[in-house]
Short mmCIF file of C-alpha atoms and ligand atoms in Angstrom, two decimals:
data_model
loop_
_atom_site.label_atom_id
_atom_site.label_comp_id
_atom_site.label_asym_id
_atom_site.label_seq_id
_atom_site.Cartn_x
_atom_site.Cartn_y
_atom_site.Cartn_z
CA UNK A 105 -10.71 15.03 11.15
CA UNK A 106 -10.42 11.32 11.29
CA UNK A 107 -13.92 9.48 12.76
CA UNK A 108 -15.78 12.95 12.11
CA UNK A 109 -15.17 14.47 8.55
CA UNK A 110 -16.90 12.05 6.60
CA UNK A 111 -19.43 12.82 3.55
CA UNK A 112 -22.02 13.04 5.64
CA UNK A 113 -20.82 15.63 8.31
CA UNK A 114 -19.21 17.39 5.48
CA UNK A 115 -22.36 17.79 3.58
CA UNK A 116 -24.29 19.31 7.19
CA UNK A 117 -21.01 22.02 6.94
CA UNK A 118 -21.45 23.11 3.85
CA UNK A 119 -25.11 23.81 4.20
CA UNK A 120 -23.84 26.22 6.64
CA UNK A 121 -21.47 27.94 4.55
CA UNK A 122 -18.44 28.01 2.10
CA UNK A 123 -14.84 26.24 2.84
CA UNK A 124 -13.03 23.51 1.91
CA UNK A 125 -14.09 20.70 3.85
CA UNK A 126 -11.89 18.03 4.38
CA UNK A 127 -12.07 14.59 3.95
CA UNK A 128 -11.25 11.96 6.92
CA UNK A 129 -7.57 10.93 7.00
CA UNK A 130 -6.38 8.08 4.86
CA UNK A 131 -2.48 6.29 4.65
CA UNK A 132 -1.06 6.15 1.61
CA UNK A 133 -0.26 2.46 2.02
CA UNK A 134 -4.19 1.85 2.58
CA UNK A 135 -4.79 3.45 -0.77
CA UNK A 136 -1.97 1.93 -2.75
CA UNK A 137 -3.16 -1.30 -1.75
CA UNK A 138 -6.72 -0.16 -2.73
CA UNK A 139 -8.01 -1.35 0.69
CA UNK A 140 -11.58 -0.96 0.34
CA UNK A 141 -12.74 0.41 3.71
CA UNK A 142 -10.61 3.20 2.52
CA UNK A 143 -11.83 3.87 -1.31
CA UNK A 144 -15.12 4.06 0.63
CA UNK A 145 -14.04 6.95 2.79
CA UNK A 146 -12.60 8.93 0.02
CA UNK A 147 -15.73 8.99 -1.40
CA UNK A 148 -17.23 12.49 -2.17
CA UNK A 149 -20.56 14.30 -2.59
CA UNK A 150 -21.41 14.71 -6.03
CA UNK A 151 -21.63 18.20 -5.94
CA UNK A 152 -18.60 18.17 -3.83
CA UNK A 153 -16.14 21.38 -5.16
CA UNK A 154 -13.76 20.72 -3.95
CA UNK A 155 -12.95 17.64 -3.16
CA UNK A 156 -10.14 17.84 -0.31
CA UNK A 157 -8.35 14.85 0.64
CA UNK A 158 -5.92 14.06 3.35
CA UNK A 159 -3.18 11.76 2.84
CA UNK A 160 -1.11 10.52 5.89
CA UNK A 161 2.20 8.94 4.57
CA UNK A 162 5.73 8.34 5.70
CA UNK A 163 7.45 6.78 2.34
CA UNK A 164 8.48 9.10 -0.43
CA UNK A 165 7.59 6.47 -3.13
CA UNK A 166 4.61 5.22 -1.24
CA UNK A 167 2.90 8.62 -0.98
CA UNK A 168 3.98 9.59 -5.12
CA UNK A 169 2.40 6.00 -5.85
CA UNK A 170 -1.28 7.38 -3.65
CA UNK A 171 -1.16 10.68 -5.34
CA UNK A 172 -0.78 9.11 -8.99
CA UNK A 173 -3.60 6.85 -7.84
CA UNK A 174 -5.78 10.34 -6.62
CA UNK A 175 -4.96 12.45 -9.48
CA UNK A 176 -4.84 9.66 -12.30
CA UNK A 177 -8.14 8.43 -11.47
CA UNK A 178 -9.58 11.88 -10.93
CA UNK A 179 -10.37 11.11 -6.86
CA UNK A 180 -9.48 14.58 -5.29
CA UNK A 181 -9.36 18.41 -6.03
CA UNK A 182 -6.78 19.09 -3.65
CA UNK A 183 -4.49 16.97 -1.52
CA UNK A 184 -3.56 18.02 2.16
CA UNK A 185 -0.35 16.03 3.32
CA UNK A 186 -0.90 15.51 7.14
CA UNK A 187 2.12 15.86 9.42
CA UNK A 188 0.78 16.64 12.74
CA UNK A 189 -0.37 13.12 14.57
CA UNK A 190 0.78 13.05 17.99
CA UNK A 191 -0.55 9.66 18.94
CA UNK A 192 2.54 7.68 20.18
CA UNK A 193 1.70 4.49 18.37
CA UNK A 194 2.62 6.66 15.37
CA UNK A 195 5.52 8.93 17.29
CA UNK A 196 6.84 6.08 18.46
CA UNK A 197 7.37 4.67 15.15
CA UNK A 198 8.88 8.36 13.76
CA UNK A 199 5.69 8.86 11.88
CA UNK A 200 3.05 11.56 11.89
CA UNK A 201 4.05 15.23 13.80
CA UNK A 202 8.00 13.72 14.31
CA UNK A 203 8.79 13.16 11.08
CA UNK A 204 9.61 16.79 10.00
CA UNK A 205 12.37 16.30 12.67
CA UNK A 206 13.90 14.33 9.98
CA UNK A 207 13.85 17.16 7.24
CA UNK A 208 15.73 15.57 4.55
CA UNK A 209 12.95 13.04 4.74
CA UNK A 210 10.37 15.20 5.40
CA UNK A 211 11.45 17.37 1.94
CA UNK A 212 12.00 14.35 -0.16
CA UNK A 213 8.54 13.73 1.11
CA UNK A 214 7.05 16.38 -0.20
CA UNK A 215 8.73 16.60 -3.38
CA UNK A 216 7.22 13.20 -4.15
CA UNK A 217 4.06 14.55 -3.93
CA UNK A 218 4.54 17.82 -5.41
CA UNK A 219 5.72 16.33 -8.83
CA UNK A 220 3.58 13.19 -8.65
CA UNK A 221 -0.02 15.75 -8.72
CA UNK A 222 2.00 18.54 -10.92
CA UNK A 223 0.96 16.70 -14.51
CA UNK A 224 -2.47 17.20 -13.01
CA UNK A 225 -2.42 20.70 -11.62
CA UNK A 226 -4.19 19.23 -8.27
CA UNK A 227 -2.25 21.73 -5.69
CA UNK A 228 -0.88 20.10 -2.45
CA UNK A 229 -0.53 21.36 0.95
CA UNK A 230 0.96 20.73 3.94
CA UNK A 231 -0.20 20.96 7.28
CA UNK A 232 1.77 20.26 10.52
CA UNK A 233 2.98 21.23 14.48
CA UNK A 234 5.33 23.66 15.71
CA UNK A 235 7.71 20.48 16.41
CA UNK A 236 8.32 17.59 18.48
CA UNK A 237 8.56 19.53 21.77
CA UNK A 238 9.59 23.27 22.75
CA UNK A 239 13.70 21.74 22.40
CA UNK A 240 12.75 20.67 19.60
CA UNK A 241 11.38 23.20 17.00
CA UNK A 242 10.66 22.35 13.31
CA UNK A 243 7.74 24.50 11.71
CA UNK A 244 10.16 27.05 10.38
CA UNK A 245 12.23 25.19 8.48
CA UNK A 246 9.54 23.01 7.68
CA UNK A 247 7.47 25.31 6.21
CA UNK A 248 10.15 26.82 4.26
CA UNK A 249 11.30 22.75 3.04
CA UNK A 250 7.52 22.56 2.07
CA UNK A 251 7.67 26.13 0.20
CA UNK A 252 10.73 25.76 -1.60
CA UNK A 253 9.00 21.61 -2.87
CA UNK A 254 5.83 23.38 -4.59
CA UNK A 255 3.11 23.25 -2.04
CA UNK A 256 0.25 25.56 -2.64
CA UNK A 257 -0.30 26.37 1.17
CA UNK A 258 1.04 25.47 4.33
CA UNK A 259 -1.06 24.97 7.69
CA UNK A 260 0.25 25.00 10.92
CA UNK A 261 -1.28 23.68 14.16
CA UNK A 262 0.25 26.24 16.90
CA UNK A 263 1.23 23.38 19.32
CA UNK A 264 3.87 20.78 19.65
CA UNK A 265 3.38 16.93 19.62
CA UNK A 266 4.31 16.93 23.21
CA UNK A 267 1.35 19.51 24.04
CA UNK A 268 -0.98 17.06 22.45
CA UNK A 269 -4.60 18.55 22.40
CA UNK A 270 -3.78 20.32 25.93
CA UNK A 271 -2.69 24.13 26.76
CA UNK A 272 -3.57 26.45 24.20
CA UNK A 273 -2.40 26.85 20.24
CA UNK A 274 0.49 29.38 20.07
CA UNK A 275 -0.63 32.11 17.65
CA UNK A 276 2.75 33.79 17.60
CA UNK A 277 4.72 31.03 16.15
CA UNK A 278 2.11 31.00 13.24
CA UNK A 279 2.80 34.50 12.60
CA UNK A 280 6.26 33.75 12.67
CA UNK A 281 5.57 31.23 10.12
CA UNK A 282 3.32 33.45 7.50
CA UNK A 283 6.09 36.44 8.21
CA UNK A 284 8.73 33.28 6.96
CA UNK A 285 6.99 32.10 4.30
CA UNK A 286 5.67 33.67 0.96
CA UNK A 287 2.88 30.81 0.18
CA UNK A 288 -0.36 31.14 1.90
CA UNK A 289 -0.02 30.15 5.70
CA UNK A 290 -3.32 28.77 7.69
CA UNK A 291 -3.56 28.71 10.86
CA UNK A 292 -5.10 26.25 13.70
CA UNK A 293 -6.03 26.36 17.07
CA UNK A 294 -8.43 26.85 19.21
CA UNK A 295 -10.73 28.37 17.12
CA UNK A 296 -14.13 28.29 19.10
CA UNK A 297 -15.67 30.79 17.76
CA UNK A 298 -16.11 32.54 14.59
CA UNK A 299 -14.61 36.03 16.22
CA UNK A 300 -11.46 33.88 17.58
CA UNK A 301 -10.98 32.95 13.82
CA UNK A 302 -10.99 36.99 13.06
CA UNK A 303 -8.48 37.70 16.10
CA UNK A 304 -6.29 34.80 14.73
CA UNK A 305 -5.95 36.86 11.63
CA UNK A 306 -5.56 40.38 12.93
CA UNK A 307 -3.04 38.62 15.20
CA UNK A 308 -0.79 36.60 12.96
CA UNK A 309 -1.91 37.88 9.54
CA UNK A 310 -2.28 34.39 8.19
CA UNK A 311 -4.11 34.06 4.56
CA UNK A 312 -7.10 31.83 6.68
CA UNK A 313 -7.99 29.47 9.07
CA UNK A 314 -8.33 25.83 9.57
CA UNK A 315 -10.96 24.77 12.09
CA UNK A 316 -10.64 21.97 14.24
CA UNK A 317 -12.88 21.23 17.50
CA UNK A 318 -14.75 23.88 17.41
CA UNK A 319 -17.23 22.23 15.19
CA UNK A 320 -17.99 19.90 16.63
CA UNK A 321 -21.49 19.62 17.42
CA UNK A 322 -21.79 22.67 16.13
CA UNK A 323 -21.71 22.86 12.49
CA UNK A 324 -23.17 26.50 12.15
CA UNK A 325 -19.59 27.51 12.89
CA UNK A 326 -19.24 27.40 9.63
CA UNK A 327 -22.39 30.23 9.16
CA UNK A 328 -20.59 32.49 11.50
CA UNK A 329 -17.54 32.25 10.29
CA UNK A 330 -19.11 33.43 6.41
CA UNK A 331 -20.52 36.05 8.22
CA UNK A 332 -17.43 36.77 9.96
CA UNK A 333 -15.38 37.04 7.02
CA UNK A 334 -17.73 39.13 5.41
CA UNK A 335 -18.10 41.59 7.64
CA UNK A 336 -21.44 40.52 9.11
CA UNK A 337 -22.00 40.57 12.53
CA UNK A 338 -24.61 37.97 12.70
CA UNK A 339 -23.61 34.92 15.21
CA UNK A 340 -26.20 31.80 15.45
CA UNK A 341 -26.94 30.89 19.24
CA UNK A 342 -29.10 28.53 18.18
CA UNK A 343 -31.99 27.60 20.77
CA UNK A 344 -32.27 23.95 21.45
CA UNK A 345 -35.34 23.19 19.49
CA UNK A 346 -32.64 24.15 16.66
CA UNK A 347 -29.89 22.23 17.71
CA UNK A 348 -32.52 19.27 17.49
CA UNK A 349 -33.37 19.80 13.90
CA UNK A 350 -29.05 19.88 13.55
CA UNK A 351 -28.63 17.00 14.91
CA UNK A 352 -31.68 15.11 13.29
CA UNK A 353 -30.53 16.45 9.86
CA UNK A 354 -26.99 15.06 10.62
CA UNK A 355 -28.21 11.38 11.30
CA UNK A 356 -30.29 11.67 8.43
CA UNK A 357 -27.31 12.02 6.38
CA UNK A 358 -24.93 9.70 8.01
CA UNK A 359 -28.22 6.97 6.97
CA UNK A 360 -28.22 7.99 3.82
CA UNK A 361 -23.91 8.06 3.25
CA UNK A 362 -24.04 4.44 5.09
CA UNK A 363 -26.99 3.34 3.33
CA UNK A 364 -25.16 3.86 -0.15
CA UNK A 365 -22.54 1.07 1.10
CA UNK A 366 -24.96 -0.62 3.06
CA UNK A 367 -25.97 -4.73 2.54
CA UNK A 368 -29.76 -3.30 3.84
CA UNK A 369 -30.91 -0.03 4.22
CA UNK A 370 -31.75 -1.85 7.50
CA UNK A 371 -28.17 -2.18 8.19
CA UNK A 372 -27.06 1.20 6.92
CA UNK A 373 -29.37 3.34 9.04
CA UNK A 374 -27.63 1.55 12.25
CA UNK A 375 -24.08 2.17 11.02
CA UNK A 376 -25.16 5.65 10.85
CA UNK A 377 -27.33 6.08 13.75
CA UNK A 378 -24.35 4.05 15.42
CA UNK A 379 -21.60 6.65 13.65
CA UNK A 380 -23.73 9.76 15.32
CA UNK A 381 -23.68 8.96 18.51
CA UNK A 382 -20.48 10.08 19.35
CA UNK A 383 -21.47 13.65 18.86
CA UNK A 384 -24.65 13.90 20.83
CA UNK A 385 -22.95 15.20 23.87
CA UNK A 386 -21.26 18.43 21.53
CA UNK A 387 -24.40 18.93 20.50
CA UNK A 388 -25.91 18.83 24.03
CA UNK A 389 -23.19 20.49 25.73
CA UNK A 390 -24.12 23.40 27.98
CA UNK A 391 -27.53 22.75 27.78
CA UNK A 392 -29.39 21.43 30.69
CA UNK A 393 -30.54 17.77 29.92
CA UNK A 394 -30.63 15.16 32.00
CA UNK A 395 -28.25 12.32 32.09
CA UNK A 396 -30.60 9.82 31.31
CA UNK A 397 -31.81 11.47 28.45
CA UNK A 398 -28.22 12.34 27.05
CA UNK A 399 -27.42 8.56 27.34
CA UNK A 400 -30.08 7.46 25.23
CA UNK A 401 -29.71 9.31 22.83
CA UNK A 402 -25.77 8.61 22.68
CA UNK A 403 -27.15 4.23 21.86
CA UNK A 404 -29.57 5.02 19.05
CA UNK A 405 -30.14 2.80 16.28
CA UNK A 406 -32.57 4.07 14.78
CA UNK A 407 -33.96 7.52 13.30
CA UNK A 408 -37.32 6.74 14.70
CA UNK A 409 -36.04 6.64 18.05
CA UNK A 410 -33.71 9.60 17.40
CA UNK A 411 -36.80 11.54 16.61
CA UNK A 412 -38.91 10.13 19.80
CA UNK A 413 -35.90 10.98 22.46
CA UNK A 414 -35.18 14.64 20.49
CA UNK A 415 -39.06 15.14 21.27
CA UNK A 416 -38.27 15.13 24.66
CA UNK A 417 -36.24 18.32 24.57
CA UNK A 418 -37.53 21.55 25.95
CA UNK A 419 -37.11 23.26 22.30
CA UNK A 420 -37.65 26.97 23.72
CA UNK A 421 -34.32 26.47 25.90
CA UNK A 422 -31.79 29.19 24.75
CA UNK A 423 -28.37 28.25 23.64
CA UNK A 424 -25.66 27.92 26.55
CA UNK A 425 -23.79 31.15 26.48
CA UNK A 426 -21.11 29.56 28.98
CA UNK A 427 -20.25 26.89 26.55
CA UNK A 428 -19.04 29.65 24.16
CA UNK A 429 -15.06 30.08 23.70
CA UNK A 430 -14.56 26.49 25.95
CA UNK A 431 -12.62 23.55 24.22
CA UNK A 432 -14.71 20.58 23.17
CA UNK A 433 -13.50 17.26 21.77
CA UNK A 434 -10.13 16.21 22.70
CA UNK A 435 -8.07 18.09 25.55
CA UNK A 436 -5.80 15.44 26.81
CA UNK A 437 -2.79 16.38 28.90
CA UNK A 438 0.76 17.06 27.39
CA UNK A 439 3.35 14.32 27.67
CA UNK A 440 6.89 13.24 26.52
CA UNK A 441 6.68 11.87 23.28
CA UNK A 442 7.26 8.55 22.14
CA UNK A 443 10.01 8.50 19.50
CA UNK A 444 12.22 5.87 18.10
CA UNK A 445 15.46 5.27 19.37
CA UNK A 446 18.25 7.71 18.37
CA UNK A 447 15.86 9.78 16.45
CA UNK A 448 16.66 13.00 17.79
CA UNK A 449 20.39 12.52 17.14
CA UNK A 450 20.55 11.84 13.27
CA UNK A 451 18.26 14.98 11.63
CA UNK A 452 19.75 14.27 8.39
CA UNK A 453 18.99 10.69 8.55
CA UNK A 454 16.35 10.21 5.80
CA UNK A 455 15.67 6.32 6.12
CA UNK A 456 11.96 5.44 6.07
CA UNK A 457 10.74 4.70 9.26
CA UNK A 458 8.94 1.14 9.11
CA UNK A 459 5.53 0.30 10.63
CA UNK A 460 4.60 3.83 11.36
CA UNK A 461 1.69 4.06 9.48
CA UNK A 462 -1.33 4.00 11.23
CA UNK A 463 -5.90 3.36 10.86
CA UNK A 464 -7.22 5.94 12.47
CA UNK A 465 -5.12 9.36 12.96
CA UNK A 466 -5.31 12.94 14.70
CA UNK A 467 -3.45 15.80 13.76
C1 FMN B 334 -11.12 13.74 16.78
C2 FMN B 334 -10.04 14.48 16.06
C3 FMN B 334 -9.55 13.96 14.88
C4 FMN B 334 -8.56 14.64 14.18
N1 FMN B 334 -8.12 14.14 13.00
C5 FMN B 334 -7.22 14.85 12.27
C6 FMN B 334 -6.79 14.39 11.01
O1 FMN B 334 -7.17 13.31 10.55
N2 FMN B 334 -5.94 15.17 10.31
C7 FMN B 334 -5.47 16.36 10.80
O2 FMN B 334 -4.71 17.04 10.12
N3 FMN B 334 -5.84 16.80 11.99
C8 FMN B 334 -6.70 16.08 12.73
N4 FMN B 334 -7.08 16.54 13.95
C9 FMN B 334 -6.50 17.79 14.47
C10 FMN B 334 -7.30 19.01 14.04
O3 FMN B 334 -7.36 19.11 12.65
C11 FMN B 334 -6.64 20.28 14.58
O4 FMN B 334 -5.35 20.40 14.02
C12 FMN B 334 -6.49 20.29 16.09
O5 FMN B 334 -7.64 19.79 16.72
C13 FMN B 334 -6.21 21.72 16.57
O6 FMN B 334 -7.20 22.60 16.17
P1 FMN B 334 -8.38 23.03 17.16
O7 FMN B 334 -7.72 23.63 18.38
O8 FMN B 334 -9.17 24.02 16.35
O9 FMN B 334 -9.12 21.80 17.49
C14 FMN B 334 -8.04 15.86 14.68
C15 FMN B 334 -8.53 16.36 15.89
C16 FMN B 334 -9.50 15.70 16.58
C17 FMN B 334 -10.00 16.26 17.86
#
């Protein structure tokens, strides 16, 4: 998830519990031009296995040029090709989640990147929308383009661009996409909880799950959903003295990942006391803290004043059952989306669209 999944936050998930973790969005322009702000965020844990990297292209050649780049120099274990932005700065442009619409595109796409990582063995997956809108319908034959160009996996995110974050994901068309395809299928959406990941399956019989939201601010998602998968039926509700030493554990490593690129360790524990704040309030949601409290924590800039403000929490105070199963993060409204002129016209039109890449992404 672009702004969240960075080494740091990755490293708090997987001291939870196993998955693939997956690096923060990056264009394949960014990396073919070696823009440094970008080699930086494709930089993984040591111990990293493995390393799972998103690529957000629109240019057949562009995207096989960033995939030589990943697998010649040995930057990823697996490469996740993301089709599934709705933001209209992107739509607009025929980038991101309406670009399948184009499908001879969208398959010569694929292809690229299929035989540029083959010499390497790095598999590639795809992971999309349902479509543009409900008129306008794409994972199936999507899914089956993807297939029949050599992905390892496909992942499908049950809503359509128009839908946004909003509504809820449509499990049905994902099992109409693992009963079309014979790769693995993952599914997405609204996966809250680690039961809602089990009911996914048993509903749509998909090979596994891809969260989304529903981490964030609460990392241990990842513990339940181990425990989920194996049959346990542990479930942390994590009192807020807990939640505390979360959150304090997940500054401490954005410090440390912005430290590493930092001019002065001065300057690197602000970018990452600056870089947590934005997920104080999932941490704090449900629980009652007071507004002034919330907000101060939410303008740290340092640990030491992380630490004082977390002191101030009543630790005993039980976890929130009525935040359980609600969205958090984004839940915009849906809307008509932005698409270039004539695009819905001309499917088999497989000219690049220009300008449609984008900095920061969605899916
Ligand atoms: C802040 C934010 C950033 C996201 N960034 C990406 C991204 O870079 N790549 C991607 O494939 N999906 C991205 N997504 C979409 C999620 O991966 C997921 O598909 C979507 O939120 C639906 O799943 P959920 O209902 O479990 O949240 C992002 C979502 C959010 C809220």
């Amino acid at each position: 998830m672009a702004g969240i999944t960075n080494i740091g936050f990755r490293r708090l998930c997987r001291e939870q519990g196993g998955g693939i973790y997956v690096c923060e969005m990056i264009t394949t322009r960014a990396l073919v031009e070696r823009n440094p702000k970008t080699l930086r965020m494709i930089a993984f844990g040591d111990d990293e296995n493995p390393r799972s990297l998103q690529l957000y292209g629109t240019d057949p050649e562009i995207t096989a040029a960033a995939v030589r780049i990943v697998v010649e120099r040995n930057l990823a274990d697996h490469i996740d090709l993301n089709f599934g932005c709705p933001v209209p700065k992107v739509t607009r442009r025929g980038g991101g989640a309406a670009l399948p619409w184009r499908r001879r595109l969208f398959a010569r796409l694929v292809r690229a990147a299929v035989a540029a990582a083959a010499p390497s063995g790095v598999p590639v997956t795809v992971k999309m929308r349902k479509g543009i809108d409900d008129d306008h319908l794409t994972y199936v034959e999507a899914g089956l383009a993807a297939q029949e160009a050599g992905v390892a996996a496909v992942a499908l995110h049950g809503r359509t661009a128009s839908q946004r974050y909003s509504g809820t994901a449509d499990w049905d068309a994902i099992a109409t996409l693992k009963q079309a395809l014979d790769v693995p299928v993952l599914g997405n959406g609204d996966i809250w909880e680690a039961d809602d990941a089990l009911r996914m399956v048993a509903h749509t019989g998909v090979d596994g799950v891809v969260i989304g939201r529903g981490c964030l601010g609460r990392p241990w998602l990842f513990a339940d959903l181990e425990a989920a998968f194996n049959g346990r039926p542990e479930r942390r509700l994590p009192i807020l003295g807990e939640v505390a030493v979360t959150m304090r554990r997940h500054a401490e490593l954005l410090v440390d990942q912005f430290t590493a690129g930092a001019r002065s360790p001065a300057r690197g524990e602000r970018d990452g006391c600056t870089d947590f704040r934005k997920h104080v309030a999932w941490y704090l949601k449900g629980f009652p803290v007071g507004g002034e409290l919330r907000r101060s924590l939410a303008m740290i800039e340092s640990l030491a004043q992380l630490d004082d403000l977390l002191g101030k929490l009543d630790p005993a105070e039980p976890f929130p059952v009525t935040a359980l199963g609600q969205p958090r993060g984004r839940t915009n409204s849906p809307g008509k989306v932005s698409l270039p002129e004539g695009w819905l016209a001309s499917r088999d039109d497989d000219t690049v669209p220009e300008g449609a890449e984008m900095d920061d992404s969605g899916g």
